[in-house]
Short mmCIF file of C-alpha atoms in Angstrom, two decimals:
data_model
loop_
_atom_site.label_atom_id
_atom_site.label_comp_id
_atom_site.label_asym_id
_atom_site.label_seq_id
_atom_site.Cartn_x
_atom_site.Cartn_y
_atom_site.Cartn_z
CA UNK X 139 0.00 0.00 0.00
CA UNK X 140 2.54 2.44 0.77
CA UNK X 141 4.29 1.69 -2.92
CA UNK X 142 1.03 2.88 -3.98
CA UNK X 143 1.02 5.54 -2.77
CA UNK X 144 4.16 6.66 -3.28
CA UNK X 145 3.28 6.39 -7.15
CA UNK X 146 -0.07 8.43 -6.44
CA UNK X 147 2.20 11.41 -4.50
CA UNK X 148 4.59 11.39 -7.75
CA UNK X 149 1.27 11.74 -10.17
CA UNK X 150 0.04 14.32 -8.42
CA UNK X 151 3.54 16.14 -8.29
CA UNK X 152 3.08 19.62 -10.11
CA UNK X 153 6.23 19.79 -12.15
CA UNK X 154 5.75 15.87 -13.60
CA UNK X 155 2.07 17.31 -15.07
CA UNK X 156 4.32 19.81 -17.09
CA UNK X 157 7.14 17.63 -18.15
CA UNK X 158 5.02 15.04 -19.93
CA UNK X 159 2.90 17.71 -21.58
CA UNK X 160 6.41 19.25 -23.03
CA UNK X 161 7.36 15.42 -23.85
CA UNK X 162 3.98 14.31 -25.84
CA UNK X 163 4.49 17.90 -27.46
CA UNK X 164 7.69 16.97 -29.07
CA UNK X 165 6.96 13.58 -29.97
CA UNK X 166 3.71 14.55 -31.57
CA UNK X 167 5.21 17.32 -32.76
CA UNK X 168 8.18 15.07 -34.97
CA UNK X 169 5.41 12.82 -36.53
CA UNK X 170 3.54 15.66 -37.98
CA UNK X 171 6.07 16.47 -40.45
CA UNK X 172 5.12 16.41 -43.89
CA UNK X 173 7.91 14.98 -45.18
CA UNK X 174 9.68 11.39 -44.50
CA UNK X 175 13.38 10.68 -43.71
CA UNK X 176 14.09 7.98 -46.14
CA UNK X 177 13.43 10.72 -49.13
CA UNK X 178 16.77 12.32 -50.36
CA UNK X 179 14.76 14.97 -53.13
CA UNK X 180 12.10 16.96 -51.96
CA UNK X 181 8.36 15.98 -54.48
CA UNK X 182 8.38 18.01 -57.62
CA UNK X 183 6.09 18.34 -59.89
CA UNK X 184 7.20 15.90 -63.20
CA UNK X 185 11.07 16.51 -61.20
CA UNK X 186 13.73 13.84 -61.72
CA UNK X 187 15.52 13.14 -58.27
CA UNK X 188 18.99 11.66 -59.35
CA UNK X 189 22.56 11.97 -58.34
CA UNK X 190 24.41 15.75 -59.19
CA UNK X 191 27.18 13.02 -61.47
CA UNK X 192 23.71 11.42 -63.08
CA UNK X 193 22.30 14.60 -64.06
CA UNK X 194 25.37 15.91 -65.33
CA UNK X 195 25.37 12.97 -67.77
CA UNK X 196 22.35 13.09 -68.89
CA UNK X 197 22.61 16.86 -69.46
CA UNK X 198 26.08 16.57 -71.65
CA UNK X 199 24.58 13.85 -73.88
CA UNK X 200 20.95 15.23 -74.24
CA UNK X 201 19.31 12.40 -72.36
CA UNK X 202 15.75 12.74 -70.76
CA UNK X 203 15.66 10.37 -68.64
CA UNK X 204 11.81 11.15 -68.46
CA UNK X 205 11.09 9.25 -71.76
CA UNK X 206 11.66 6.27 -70.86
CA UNK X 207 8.69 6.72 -67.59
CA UNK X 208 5.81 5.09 -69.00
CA UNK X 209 3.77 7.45 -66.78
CA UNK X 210 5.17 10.57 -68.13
CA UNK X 211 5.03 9.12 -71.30
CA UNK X 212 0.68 9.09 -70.78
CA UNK X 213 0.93 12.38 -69.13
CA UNK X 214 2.68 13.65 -72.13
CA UNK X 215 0.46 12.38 -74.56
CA UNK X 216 -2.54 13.56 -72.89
CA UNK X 217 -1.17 17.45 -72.86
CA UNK X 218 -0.38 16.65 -76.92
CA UNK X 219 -3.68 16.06 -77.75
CA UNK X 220 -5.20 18.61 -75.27
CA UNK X 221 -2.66 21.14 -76.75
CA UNK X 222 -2.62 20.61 -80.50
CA UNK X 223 -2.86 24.23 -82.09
CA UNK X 224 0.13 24.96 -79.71
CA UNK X 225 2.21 22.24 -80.91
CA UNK X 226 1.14 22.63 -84.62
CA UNK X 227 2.20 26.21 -84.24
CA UNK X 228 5.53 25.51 -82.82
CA UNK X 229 6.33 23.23 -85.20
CA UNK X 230 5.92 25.67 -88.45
CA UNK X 231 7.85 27.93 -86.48
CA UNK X 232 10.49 26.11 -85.96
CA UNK X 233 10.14 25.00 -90.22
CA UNK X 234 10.52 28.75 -90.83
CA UNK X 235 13.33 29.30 -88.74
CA UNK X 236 15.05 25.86 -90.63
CA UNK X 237 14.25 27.50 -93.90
CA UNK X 238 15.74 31.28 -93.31
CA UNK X 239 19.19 30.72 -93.33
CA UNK X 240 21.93 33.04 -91.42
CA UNK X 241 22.97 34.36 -95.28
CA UNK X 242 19.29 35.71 -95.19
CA UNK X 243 19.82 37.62 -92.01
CA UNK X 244 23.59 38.95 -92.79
CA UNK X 245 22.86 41.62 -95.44
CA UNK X 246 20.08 43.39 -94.34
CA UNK X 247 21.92 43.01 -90.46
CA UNK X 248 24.84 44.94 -92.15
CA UNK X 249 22.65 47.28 -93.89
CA UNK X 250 21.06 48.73 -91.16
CA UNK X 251 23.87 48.83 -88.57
CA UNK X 252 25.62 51.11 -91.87
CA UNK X 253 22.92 53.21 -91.86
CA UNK X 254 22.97 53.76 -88.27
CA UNK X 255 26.39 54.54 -88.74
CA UNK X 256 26.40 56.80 -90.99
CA UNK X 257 23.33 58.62 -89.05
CA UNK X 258 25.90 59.00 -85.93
CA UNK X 259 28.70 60.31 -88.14
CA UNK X 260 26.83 62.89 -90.19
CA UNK X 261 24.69 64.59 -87.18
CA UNK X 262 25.28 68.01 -87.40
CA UNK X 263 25.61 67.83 -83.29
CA UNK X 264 28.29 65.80 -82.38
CA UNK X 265 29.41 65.73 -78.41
CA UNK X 266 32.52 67.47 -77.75
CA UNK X 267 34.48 67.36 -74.21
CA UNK X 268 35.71 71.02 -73.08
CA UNK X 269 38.83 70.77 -71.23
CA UNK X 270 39.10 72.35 -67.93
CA UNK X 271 40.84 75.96 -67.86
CA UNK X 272 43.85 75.93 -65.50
CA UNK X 273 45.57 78.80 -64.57
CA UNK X 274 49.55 78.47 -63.28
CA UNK X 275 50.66 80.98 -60.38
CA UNK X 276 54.42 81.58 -59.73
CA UNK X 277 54.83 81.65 -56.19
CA UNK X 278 58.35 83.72 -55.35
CA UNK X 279 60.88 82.40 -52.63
CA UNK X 280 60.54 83.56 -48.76
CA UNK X 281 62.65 82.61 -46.25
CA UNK X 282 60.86 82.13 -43.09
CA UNK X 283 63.63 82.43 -40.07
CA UNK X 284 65.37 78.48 -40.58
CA UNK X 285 63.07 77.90 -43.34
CA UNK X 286 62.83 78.93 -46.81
CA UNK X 287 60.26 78.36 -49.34
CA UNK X 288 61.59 77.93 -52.95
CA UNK X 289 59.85 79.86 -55.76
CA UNK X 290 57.39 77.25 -57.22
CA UNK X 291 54.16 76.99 -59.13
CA UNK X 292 50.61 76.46 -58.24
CA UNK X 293 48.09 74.85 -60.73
CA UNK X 294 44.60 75.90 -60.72
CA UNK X 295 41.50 74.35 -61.92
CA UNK X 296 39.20 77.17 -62.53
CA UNK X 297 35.85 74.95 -64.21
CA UNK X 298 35.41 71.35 -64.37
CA UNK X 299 35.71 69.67 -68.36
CA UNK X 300 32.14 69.64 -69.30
CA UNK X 301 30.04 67.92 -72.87
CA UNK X 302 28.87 70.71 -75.37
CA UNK X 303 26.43 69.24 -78.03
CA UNK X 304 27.27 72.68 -80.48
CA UNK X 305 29.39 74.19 -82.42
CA UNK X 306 32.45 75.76 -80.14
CA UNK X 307 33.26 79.42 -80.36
CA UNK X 308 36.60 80.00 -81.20
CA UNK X 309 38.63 81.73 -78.93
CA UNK X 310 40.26 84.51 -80.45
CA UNK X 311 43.77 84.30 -79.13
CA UNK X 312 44.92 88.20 -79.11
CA UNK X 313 48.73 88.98 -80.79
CA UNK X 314 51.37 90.10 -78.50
CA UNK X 315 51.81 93.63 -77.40
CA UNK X 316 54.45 95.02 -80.01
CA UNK X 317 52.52 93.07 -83.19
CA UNK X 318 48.93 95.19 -81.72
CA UNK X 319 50.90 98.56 -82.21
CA UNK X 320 52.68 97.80 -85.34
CA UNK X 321 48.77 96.86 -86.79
CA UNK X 322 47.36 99.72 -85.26
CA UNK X 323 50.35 102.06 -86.36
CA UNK X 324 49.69 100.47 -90.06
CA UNK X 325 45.54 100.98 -89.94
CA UNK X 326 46.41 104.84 -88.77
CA UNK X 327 48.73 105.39 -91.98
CA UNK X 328 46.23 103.43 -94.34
CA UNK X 329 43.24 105.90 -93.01
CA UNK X 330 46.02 109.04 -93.04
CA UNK X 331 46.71 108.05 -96.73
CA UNK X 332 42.67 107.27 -97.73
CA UNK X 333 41.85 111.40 -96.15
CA UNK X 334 44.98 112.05 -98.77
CA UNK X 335 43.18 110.47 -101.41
CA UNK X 336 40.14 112.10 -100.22
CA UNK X 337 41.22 115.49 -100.39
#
């Protein structure tokens, strides 16, 4: 009697309730799964499940393993005849394509790249790059006390290079000093000489 219980006290022990809720819970819980352990592929739909050096295989030498499945066999025939217009279809396509050959496609390929060739080189706009201006500064020597800074140049970009999709001004580049006053000294005499004239 006392055996029993013993067993009764442990039964009614609070903490042994819990633990063989949380047990049944996991073992339920593991048979629910929807898939099995002795699978190695997952079910696809009309999938193969073979060996990565088996697929490889069958994929260098064109093989479907598939044909020779007698159930994928009637599975295919059934979409053939449900599908006919579809397969008719790709069939005469693929007639067509058989027919044109590449010699078909070649000239009027090289005709029209030409003629967008030509279109790029005679556009009257054609993108030019600007090149940045940079300006040079002499900086003179100063001695500092121990130190002493050696004359040297600074470079300075003054705008960024930038597209321009028309035509470029030109920049009239003026003559030097002593060329200006021999012009200037020559348009005096010409207009000196045309009052000469004149009078």
């Amino acid at each position: 009697m006392a055996a029993v219980k013993e067993i009764r006290k442990s039964w009614l022990w609070p903490g042994f309730k819990i633990f063989s809720l949380l047990v049944w819970a996991l073992l339920a819980g593991c048979g629910v799964t929807p898939y099995k352990s002795e699978f190695t592929c997952p079910p696809t739909y009309e999938g193969l499940c073979e060996s990565p050096i088996d697929a490889y295989r069958d994929s260098v030498h064109g093989i479907d393993p598939r044909k020779f499945d007698p159930e994928w066999q009637k599975r295919r025939k059934k979409w053939e005849e449900k599908h006919r217009e579809l397969l008719s279809a790709r069939k005469q396509a693929k007639r067509q394509a058989e027919n044109a050959t590449q010699a078909d496609f070649a000239p009027n390929y090289r005709a029209q790249l030409f003629e967008e060739l030509k279109g790029i080189i005679s556009a009257p706009e054609t993108p030019v790059l600007l090149p940045p201006k940079v300006m040079r500064a002499l900086v003179l020597g100063t001695p500092d006390g121990k130190i002493y800074v050696a004359p040297h140049y600074v470079f300075f970009i003054l705008d960024e290079p930038r597209w321009v999709l028309r035509k470029i001004p030109e920049r009239k580049i003026s003559p030097p000093r002593k060329a200006r006053d021999r012009k200037e000294s020559e348009n005096e005499k010409s207009t000196d000489e045309r009052i000469k004239e004149v009078d």
